[in-house]
Tab-separated table of C-alpha atoms and ligand atoms in Angstrom:
chain	number	residue	atom	x	y	z
A	51	UNK	CA	-35.935	-17.379	-14.033
A	52	UNK	CA	-34.838	-21.003	-13.643
A	53	UNK	CA	-32.062	-20.034	-11.270
A	54	UNK	CA	-33.857	-17.316	-9.257
A	55	UNK	CA	-33.019	-16.095	-6.599
A	56	UNK	CA	-29.456	-17.060	-7.492
A	57	UNK	CA	-28.224	-15.534	-10.745
A	58	UNK	CA	-26.663	-17.705	-13.458
A	59	UNK	CA	-23.447	-15.784	-12.909
A	60	UNK	CA	-23.383	-17.018	-9.314
A	61	UNK	CA	-23.234	-20.610	-10.599
A	62	UNK	CA	-20.557	-19.653	-13.104
A	63	UNK	CA	-18.615	-18.069	-10.245
A	64	UNK	CA	-18.541	-21.448	-8.553
A	65	UNK	CA	-17.071	-23.278	-11.529
A	66	UNK	CA	-15.032	-20.504	-13.154
A	67	UNK	CA	-14.423	-17.610	-10.760
A	68	UNK	CA	-11.530	-16.136	-12.771
A	69	UNK	CA	-13.419	-16.057	-16.115
A	70	UNK	CA	-13.667	-12.906	-18.245
A	71	UNK	CA	-16.720	-10.823	-17.361
A	72	UNK	CA	-16.824	-11.913	-13.705
A	73	UNK	CA	-16.010	-9.306	-11.050
A	74	UNK	CA	-12.251	-9.155	-11.065
A	75	UNK	CA	-10.875	-11.764	-8.741
A	76	UNK	CA	-7.612	-13.507	-8.124
A	77	UNK	CA	-6.615	-16.849	-6.712
A	78	UNK	CA	-3.793	-17.124	-4.216
A	79	UNK	CA	-1.544	-19.816	-5.659
A	80	UNK	CA	1.400	-19.700	-3.227
A	81	UNK	CA	2.695	-17.850	-0.183
A	82	UNK	CA	6.493	-17.658	0.176
A	83	UNK	CA	8.003	-16.450	3.446
A	84	UNK	CA	10.519	-13.607	2.959
A	85	UNK	CA	11.401	-12.829	6.597
A	86	UNK	CA	9.919	-13.850	9.965
A	87	UNK	CA	7.040	-11.425	9.452
A	88	UNK	CA	6.837	-10.848	5.709
A	89	UNK	CA	5.705	-13.060	2.843
A	90	UNK	CA	5.210	-12.848	-0.885
A	91	UNK	CA	1.753	-13.844	-2.054
A	92	UNK	CA	1.527	-15.203	-5.596
A	93	UNK	CA	-1.814	-14.370	-7.211
A	94	UNK	CA	-3.335	-15.561	-10.475
A	95	UNK	CA	-5.534	-12.659	-11.623
A	96	UNK	CA	-8.789	-13.296	-13.471
A	97	UNK	CA	-9.182	-12.691	-17.219
A	98	UNK	CA	-10.130	-9.038	-16.862
A	99	UNK	CA	-6.749	-8.086	-15.372
A	100	UNK	CA	-5.174	-5.322	-17.441
A	101	UNK	CA	-1.613	-5.611	-16.131
A	102	UNK	CA	0.385	-3.035	-14.226
A	103	UNK	CA	3.247	-0.591	-14.400
A	104	UNK	CA	6.177	-1.211	-12.065
A	105	UNK	CA	5.692	0.681	-8.790
A	106	UNK	CA	1.882	0.545	-8.865
A	107	UNK	CA	-0.314	-1.052	-6.221
A	108	UNK	CA	-3.436	-3.178	-6.267
A	109	UNK	CA	-6.413	-3.101	-3.905
A	110	UNK	CA	-7.398	-6.533	-2.725
A	111	UNK	CA	-10.488	-7.676	-0.849
A	112	UNK	CA	-9.806	-10.534	1.555
A	113	UNK	CA	-12.221	-12.364	3.843
A	114	UNK	CA	-10.899	-12.324	7.394
A	115	UNK	CA	-13.085	-14.050	9.974
A	116	UNK	CA	-16.060	-13.703	7.661
A	117	UNK	CA	-15.595	-9.994	6.955
A	118	UNK	CA	-14.426	-8.692	3.564
A	119	UNK	CA	-11.579	-6.245	4.177
A	120	UNK	CA	-9.878	-4.172	1.481
A	121	UNK	CA	-6.225	-3.133	1.598
A	122	UNK	CA	-3.678	-1.836	-0.900
A	123	UNK	CA	-0.421	-3.656	-1.714
A	124	UNK	CA	2.363	-2.750	-4.115
A	125	UNK	CA	3.035	-5.212	-6.905
A	126	UNK	CA	6.444	-6.819	-6.583
A	127	UNK	CA	6.456	-8.999	-9.709
A	128	UNK	CA	7.928	-7.843	-13.029
A	129	UNK	CA	5.352	-6.620	-15.535
A	130	UNK	CA	6.288	-9.272	-18.109
A	131	UNK	CA	6.143	-12.335	-15.865
A	132	UNK	CA	5.689	-15.250	-18.257
A	133	UNK	CA	3.130	-17.230	-16.251
A	134	UNK	CA	0.749	-14.254	-16.001
A	135	UNK	CA	0.769	-14.317	-12.210
A	136	UNK	CA	1.494	-11.287	-10.038
A	137	UNK	CA	2.952	-10.976	-6.565
A	138	UNK	CA	2.473	-8.710	-3.588
A	139	UNK	CA	4.758	-8.778	-0.570
A	140	UNK	CA	3.170	-8.170	2.788
A	141	UNK	CA	4.716	-7.355	6.142
A	142	UNK	CA	2.629	-8.410	9.150
A	143	UNK	CA	2.247	-5.462	11.512
A	144	UNK	CA	1.267	-5.804	15.187
A	145	UNK	CA	-2.523	-6.324	15.418
A	146	UNK	CA	-2.827	-5.914	11.652
A	147	UNK	CA	-5.915	-7.822	10.504
A	148	UNK	CA	-5.175	-8.327	6.824
A	149	UNK	CA	-1.375	-8.368	6.923
A	150	UNK	CA	-1.260	-11.113	9.571
A	151	UNK	CA	-3.924	-13.073	7.742
A	152	UNK	CA	-1.992	-12.953	4.466
A	153	UNK	CA	1.426	-13.662	5.983
A	154	UNK	CA	0.439	-16.357	8.462
A	155	UNK	CA	-2.875	-17.911	7.457
A	156	UNK	CA	-3.645	-17.446	3.753
A	157	UNK	CA	-3.776	-20.758	1.899
A	158	UNK	CA	-3.193	-21.526	-1.787
A	159	UNK	CA	-6.531	-21.828	-3.558
A	160	UNK	CA	-8.127	-18.906	-1.680
A	161	UNK	CA	-10.083	-16.508	-3.890
A	162	UNK	CA	-9.678	-12.785	-3.290
A	163	UNK	CA	-11.213	-9.722	-4.911
A	164	UNK	CA	-8.941	-7.541	-6.999
A	165	UNK	CA	-9.082	-4.062	-8.434
A	166	UNK	CA	-7.051	-2.984	-11.433
A	167	UNK	CA	-3.533	-1.813	-10.596
A	168	UNK	CA	-3.210	1.913	-10.039
A	169	UNK	CA	-0.868	4.548	-8.636
A	170	UNK	CA	1.575	7.144	-9.921
A	171	UNK	CA	4.681	5.998	-8.041
A	172	UNK	CA	6.167	4.846	-11.319
A	173	UNK	CA	9.195	5.523	-13.508
A	174	UNK	CA	8.941	8.039	-16.343
A	175	UNK	CA	8.879	6.740	-19.919
A	176	UNK	CA	12.489	7.766	-20.476
A	177	UNK	CA	14.740	5.922	-18.040
A	178	UNK	CA	16.511	8.449	-15.777
A	179	UNK	CA	20.312	8.454	-16.055
A	180	UNK	CA	20.880	8.398	-12.295
A	181	UNK	CA	18.447	6.944	-9.772
A	182	UNK	CA	18.272	6.800	-5.967
A	183	UNK	CA	15.896	4.515	-4.098
A	184	UNK	CA	15.420	5.560	-0.477
A	185	UNK	CA	13.437	2.911	1.358
A	186	UNK	CA	12.761	1.428	4.774
A	187	UNK	CA	10.939	-1.684	6.003
A	188	UNK	CA	8.086	-2.791	3.755
A	189	UNK	CA	8.618	0.403	1.733
A	190	UNK	CA	10.986	-1.636	-0.386
A	191	UNK	CA	8.087	-3.367	-2.170
A	192	UNK	CA	7.211	-0.923	-4.982
A	193	UNK	CA	10.909	-0.318	-5.591
A	194	UNK	CA	11.574	-4.057	-5.897
A	195	UNK	CA	8.859	-4.089	-8.549
A	196	UNK	CA	10.859	-1.436	-10.435
A	197	UNK	CA	14.229	-3.178	-9.960
A	198	UNK	CA	12.793	-6.427	-11.290
A	199	UNK	CA	11.389	-4.650	-14.315
A	200	UNK	CA	14.108	-2.272	-15.439
A	201	UNK	CA	17.883	-2.388	-15.743
A	202	UNK	CA	19.250	0.959	-14.655
A	203	UNK	CA	22.565	2.434	-15.791
A	204	UNK	CA	23.330	3.981	-12.414
A	205	UNK	CA	21.163	3.116	-9.430
A	206	UNK	CA	21.873	3.500	-5.729
A	207	UNK	CA	19.663	2.247	-2.915
A	208	UNK	CA	19.716	3.282	0.731
A	209	UNK	CA	17.544	0.843	2.656
A	210	UNK	CA	16.847	0.648	6.395
A	211	UNK	CA	15.506	-2.257	8.436
A	212	UNK	CA	15.940	-3.128	12.117
A	213	UNK	CA	18.342	-6.037	11.548
A	214	UNK	CA	19.848	-7.897	8.551
A	215	UNK	CA	17.293	-10.707	8.872
A	216	UNK	CA	14.450	-8.159	8.600
A	217	UNK	CA	15.536	-6.952	5.169
A	218	UNK	CA	12.863	-8.115	2.753
A	219	UNK	CA	14.362	-9.369	-0.559
A	220	UNK	CA	17.878	-9.288	0.971
A	221	UNK	CA	19.182	-12.143	-1.228
A	222	UNK	CA	17.730	-10.555	-4.378
A	223	UNK	CA	19.289	-7.200	-3.528
A	224	UNK	CA	22.683	-8.753	-2.827
A	225	UNK	CA	22.485	-10.704	-6.094
A	226	UNK	CA	21.915	-7.419	-7.966
A	227	UNK	CA	24.907	-5.923	-6.136
A	228	UNK	CA	27.070	-8.932	-7.059
A	229	UNK	CA	26.042	-8.455	-10.719
A	230	UNK	CA	26.969	-4.745	-10.438
A	231	UNK	CA	23.384	-3.786	-11.234
A	232	UNK	CA	22.849	-1.949	-7.934
A	233	UNK	CA	24.873	-0.061	-5.345
A	234	UNK	CA	23.363	-0.698	-1.927
A	235	UNK	CA	23.764	0.883	1.488
A	236	UNK	CA	21.952	-1.312	3.994
A	237	UNK	CA	21.348	0.334	7.361
A	238	UNK	CA	20.321	-1.664	10.426
A	239	UNK	CA	18.409	0.678	12.678
A	240	UNK	CA	18.693	-1.549	15.787
A	241	UNK	CA	22.451	-0.957	15.772
A	242	UNK	CA	22.971	2.100	13.525
A	243	UNK	CA	19.905	4.093	14.666
A	244	UNK	CA	17.381	5.712	12.330
A	245	UNK	CA	18.758	7.264	9.189
A	246	UNK	CA	19.576	10.921	9.724
A	247	UNK	CA	18.670	12.321	6.316
A	248	UNK	CA	21.670	14.696	6.351
A	249	UNK	CA	23.889	11.570	6.178
A	250	UNK	CA	22.925	11.292	2.521
A	251	UNK	CA	25.677	13.798	1.734
A	252	UNK	CA	28.173	11.184	2.903
A	253	UNK	CA	26.329	8.029	1.719
A	254	UNK	CA	25.302	9.283	-1.725
A	255	UNK	CA	27.235	12.507	-2.390
A	256	UNK	CA	25.378	13.215	-5.662
A	257	UNK	CA	21.891	12.507	-4.209
A	258	UNK	CA	20.498	15.874	-5.318
A	259	UNK	CA	21.269	15.074	-8.961
A	260	UNK	CA	19.445	11.754	-8.810
A	261	UNK	CA	15.799	11.122	-9.645
A	262	UNK	CA	14.649	9.644	-6.354
A	263	UNK	CA	11.844	7.281	-5.360
A	264	UNK	CA	11.275	7.019	-1.622
A	265	UNK	CA	8.928	4.740	0.312
A	266	UNK	CA	8.875	3.986	4.014
A	267	UNK	CA	7.526	5.283	7.312
A	268	UNK	CA	6.133	8.808	7.564
A	269	UNK	CA	9.181	10.079	9.509
A	270	UNK	CA	11.549	9.133	6.683
A	271	UNK	CA	9.316	10.586	3.968
A	272	UNK	CA	8.631	13.832	5.865
A	273	UNK	CA	12.390	14.293	6.428
A	274	UNK	CA	13.138	13.543	2.776
A	275	UNK	CA	10.521	16.017	1.508
A	276	UNK	CA	11.984	18.735	3.740
A	277	UNK	CA	15.546	17.894	2.708
A	278	UNK	CA	14.832	17.875	-1.029
A	279	UNK	CA	12.800	21.082	-0.712
A	280	UNK	CA	15.657	22.714	1.209
A	281	UNK	CA	18.045	21.955	-1.655
A	282	UNK	CA	15.547	23.244	-4.226
A	283	UNK	CA	15.199	19.833	-5.932
A	284	UNK	CA	11.793	18.750	-4.623
A	285	UNK	CA	10.627	17.865	-8.140
A	286	UNK	CA	13.245	15.060	-8.268
A	287	UNK	CA	11.709	13.301	-5.252
A	288	UNK	CA	8.782	10.883	-5.700
A	289	UNK	CA	7.237	9.435	-2.554
A	290	UNK	CA	4.765	6.670	-1.799
A	291	UNK	CA	3.024	6.590	1.571
A	292	UNK	CA	1.355	3.499	3.003
A	293	UNK	CA	-0.537	5.551	5.590
A	294	UNK	CA	-2.066	9.035	5.432
A	295	UNK	CA	-0.095	11.936	6.866
A	296	UNK	CA	-2.380	12.964	9.734
A	297	UNK	CA	-1.671	16.535	10.688
A	298	UNK	CA	-4.786	17.970	12.295
A	299	UNK	CA	-6.931	16.581	15.058
A	300	UNK	CA	-9.552	18.258	17.251
A	301	UNK	CA	-12.538	17.493	19.409
A	302	UNK	CA	-14.510	14.408	18.487
A	303	UNK	CA	-18.151	13.633	19.206
A	304	UNK	CA	-20.950	11.132	18.994
A	305	UNK	CA	-21.131	9.240	15.703
A	306	UNK	CA	-24.372	7.706	14.499
A	307	UNK	CA	-24.373	5.108	11.737
A	308	UNK	CA	-27.806	5.890	10.408
A	309	UNK	CA	-28.507	2.644	8.511
A	310	UNK	CA	-27.463	0.261	11.263
A	311	UNK	CA	-28.703	2.567	14.001
A	312	UNK	CA	-25.487	2.301	16.029
A	313	UNK	CA	-24.176	5.275	17.982
A	314	UNK	CA	-20.700	5.426	19.507
A	315	UNK	CA	-18.391	8.074	20.972
A	316	UNK	CA	-15.367	8.917	18.844
A	317	UNK	CA	-12.319	11.059	19.482
A	318	UNK	CA	-11.248	13.686	16.978
A	319	UNK	CA	-8.191	11.734	15.790
A	320	UNK	CA	-9.588	8.334	14.813
A	321	UNK	CA	-10.823	7.956	11.219
A	322	UNK	CA	-14.544	7.191	11.019
A	323	UNK	CA	-13.611	4.081	9.037
A	324	UNK	CA	-11.856	2.678	12.124
A	325	UNK	CA	-14.657	3.897	14.412
A	326	UNK	CA	-17.254	2.074	12.293
A	327	UNK	CA	-15.255	-1.143	11.975
A	328	UNK	CA	-14.625	-1.147	15.717
A	329	UNK	CA	-18.390	-0.804	16.271
A	330	UNK	CA	-19.063	-3.765	13.955
A	331	UNK	CA	-20.506	-1.673	11.124
A	332	UNK	CA	-19.742	-2.919	7.600
A	333	UNK	CA	-17.572	-0.132	6.173
A	334	UNK	CA	-16.314	-0.154	2.569
A	335	UNK	CA	-12.630	0.718	2.223
A	336	UNK	CA	-9.558	0.348	0.051
A	337	UNK	CA	-6.279	2.148	0.514
A	338	UNK	CA	-7.230	3.562	3.942
A	339	UNK	CA	-5.230	6.681	3.178
A	340	UNK	CA	-7.387	8.965	1.093
A	341	UNK	CA	-6.330	8.043	-2.422
A	342	UNK	CA	-8.737	5.431	-3.801
A	343	UNK	CA	-12.178	6.805	-2.779
A	344	UNK	CA	-13.255	3.243	-1.928
A	345	UNK	CA	-14.672	4.458	1.396
A	346	UNK	CA	-16.881	7.393	0.373
A	347	UNK	CA	-20.060	7.576	2.380
A	348	UNK	CA	-22.884	10.142	2.638
A	349	UNK	CA	-22.634	12.499	5.598
A	350	UNK	CA	-26.209	12.803	6.847
A	351	UNK	CA	-25.815	15.198	9.795
A	352	UNK	CA	-23.214	17.133	11.749
A	353	UNK	CA	-19.630	17.769	10.701
A	354	UNK	CA	-16.373	15.921	10.122
A	355	UNK	CA	-12.752	17.048	9.994
A	356	UNK	CA	-10.308	16.043	7.246
A	357	UNK	CA	-7.347	14.696	9.222
A	358	UNK	CA	-4.885	15.711	6.485
A	359	UNK	CA	-5.892	19.351	6.203
A	360	UNK	CA	-8.131	20.197	9.146
A	361	UNK	CA	-10.902	21.230	6.733
A	362	UNK	CA	-14.384	20.878	8.223
A	363	UNK	CA	-17.172	19.457	6.072
A	364	UNK	CA	-20.755	19.982	7.165
A	365	UNK	CA	-23.682	17.786	6.207
A	366	UNK	CA	-25.725	18.912	3.243
A	367	UNK	CA	-27.795	16.824	0.845
A	368	UNK	CA	-25.446	14.847	-1.388
A	369	UNK	CA	-22.273	15.499	0.589
A	370	UNK	CA	-19.904	12.519	0.535
A	371	UNK	CA	-16.929	12.044	2.817
A	372	UNK	CA	-13.891	9.766	2.781
A	373	UNK	CA	-14.233	7.926	6.065
A	374	UNK	CA	-10.572	6.822	6.107
A	375	UNK	CA	-9.286	10.379	6.491
A	376	UNK	CA	-12.258	11.998	8.263
A	377	UNK	CA	-12.864	12.166	11.998
A	378	UNK	CA	-15.889	13.351	13.935
A	379	UNK	CA	-15.977	17.112	14.569
A	380	UNK	CA	-18.767	17.107	17.129
A	381	UNK	CA	-21.854	14.966	16.668
A	382	UNK	CA	-22.253	13.505	13.193
A	383	UNK	CA	-24.233	10.869	11.377
A	384	UNK	CA	-23.092	8.867	8.371
A	385	UNK	CA	-25.102	6.554	6.155
A	386	UNK	CA	-23.852	3.087	7.110
B	62	FAD	C1	-0.485	2.554	-1.871
B	62	FAD	C2	-0.217	1.558	-0.751
B	62	FAD	C3	0.656	0.499	-0.975
B	62	FAD	C4	0.931	-0.401	0.067
B	62	FAD	N1	1.809	-1.426	-0.172
B	62	FAD	C5	2.120	-2.284	0.829
B	62	FAD	C6	3.040	-3.351	0.606
B	62	FAD	O1	3.557	-3.549	-0.499
B	62	FAD	N2	3.325	-4.180	1.650
B	62	FAD	C7	2.756	-4.007	2.887
B	62	FAD	O2	3.058	-4.811	3.796
B	62	FAD	N3	1.870	-3.005	3.114
B	62	FAD	C8	1.528	-2.152	2.122
B	62	FAD	N4	0.609	-1.152	2.351
B	62	FAD	C9	-0.054	-1.088	3.673
B	62	FAD	C10	-1.277	-2.014	3.662
B	62	FAD	O3	-2.273	-1.496	2.786
B	62	FAD	C11	-1.950	-2.121	5.050
B	62	FAD	O4	-2.155	-0.823	5.557
B	62	FAD	C12	-1.110	-2.908	6.033
B	62	FAD	O5	-0.893	-4.231	5.549
B	62	FAD	C13	-1.822	-2.971	7.394
B	62	FAD	O6	-3.082	-3.549	7.232
B	62	FAD	P1	-3.698	-4.463	8.380
B	62	FAD	O7	-5.078	-4.850	8.002
B	62	FAD	O8	-2.755	-5.583	8.702
B	62	FAD	O9	-3.701	-3.487	9.638
B	62	FAD	P2	-5.006	-2.816	10.328
B	62	FAD	O10	-5.786	-3.912	10.965
B	62	FAD	O11	-5.670	-1.941	9.323
B	62	FAD	O12	-4.327	-1.883	11.413
B	62	FAD	C14	-3.809	-2.401	12.650
B	62	FAD	C15	-3.059	-1.301	13.378
B	62	FAD	O13	-1.865	-0.936	12.689
B	62	FAD	C16	-1.879	0.444	12.289
B	62	FAD	N5	-1.375	0.468	10.900
B	62	FAD	C17	-2.125	0.386	9.771
B	62	FAD	N6	-1.311	0.381	8.687
B	62	FAD	C18	-0.044	0.437	9.136
B	62	FAD	C19	1.228	0.454	8.499
B	62	FAD	N7	1.370	0.403	7.139
B	62	FAD	N8	2.331	0.521	9.288
B	62	FAD	C20	2.218	0.561	10.639
B	62	FAD	N9	1.036	0.559	11.298
B	62	FAD	C21	-0.079	0.489	10.566
B	62	FAD	C22	-3.321	0.870	12.372
B	62	FAD	O14	-3.418	2.251	12.688
B	62	FAD	C23	-3.863	0.005	13.491
B	62	FAD	O15	-3.547	0.557	14.736
B	62	FAD	C24	0.321	-0.249	1.330
B	62	FAD	C25	-0.584	0.818	1.531
B	62	FAD	C26	-0.846	1.696	0.516
B	62	FAD	C27	-1.805	2.829	0.757
B	63	FES	S1	-10.144	3.860	1.636
B	63	FES	FE1	-9.129	4.729	-0.091
B	63	FES	S2	-9.826	6.817	0.017
B	63	FES	FE2	-10.597	5.939	1.819
């Protein structure tokens, strides 16, 4: 009662934001540039942090221009780091709100919100005898987490980036090669062109025998899934996507955000999450690709289309939709 309307925990948050029992938070303690447009962010998680498995990602909530935005980032630190801190490594993408903020503007001391680590892009309990990492661009991040955590008996990596100076963790990778802990094929797409997946026969002749983890742009992952399926070894390929595979679009419509009372026109390809944010509506989100359910919102009227499957969902009492992978299918209203 003494502290009403502010709760005692709000005062505690001011003096001890990382304490046990507080909403899980982290403090950015350093930002190290990796390339011109990528940086590693060192985070001290609060007391409730339960650790991670190499290859997993964490959802973080960052305030950008006064708006809390949630994004997912793979953990790049080893799981047994002695100082208890964790790292994520972020590549700034053109017009990217959070990635540019973290790479170019985030300052040590900044508090962020954290979720527990999650994700199934991880190694099995028994270390595979032969491993292939197939990565491109920022897709190297979860794999670096694995390489820093585990010594493999036989591991090959095929990594693509536009130019040598764009290769994130290049020095670390070359140090592993020098120590004979990794065989690396580094492809520079500005000069070599995009990897043609059939070149794997020449680059890694025994690729089909290897347990493979692949992470990179959709084109690479789609080609890999087809290639592994074609050879009948799809179960040996594990993929991590940073963006949803959008396969079906259709006609859009008028979208009403029933709580805020805003109505905007939307096409049938843009996720309602983006439509809402663009209209200035506060939209909860997390991974932005249909895996974390951080964006679920009641559908009050009309219909939406799942951009991954084309499935239409119509409004009924209690129906929830994932706004990050749903687009308007005609007029619709969602509770935001
Ligand atoms: C499981 C998971 C793990 C991830 N791990 C990492 C990681 O380790 N490092 C990392 O840098 N990113 C990672 N991402 C991507 C990250 O979550 C963000 O999507 C990315 O940083 C862009 O966010 P933004 O706010 O800067 O861009 P936004 O402001 O959301 O988008 C700006 C524009 O870029 C487009 N866009 C959005 N995401 C991408 C993308 N990934 N590539 C190209 N264009 C995009 C949007 O459609 C939009 O047009 C991961 C994503 C997932 C789902
Ligand atoms: S934001 Fe993760 S499922 Fe939509």
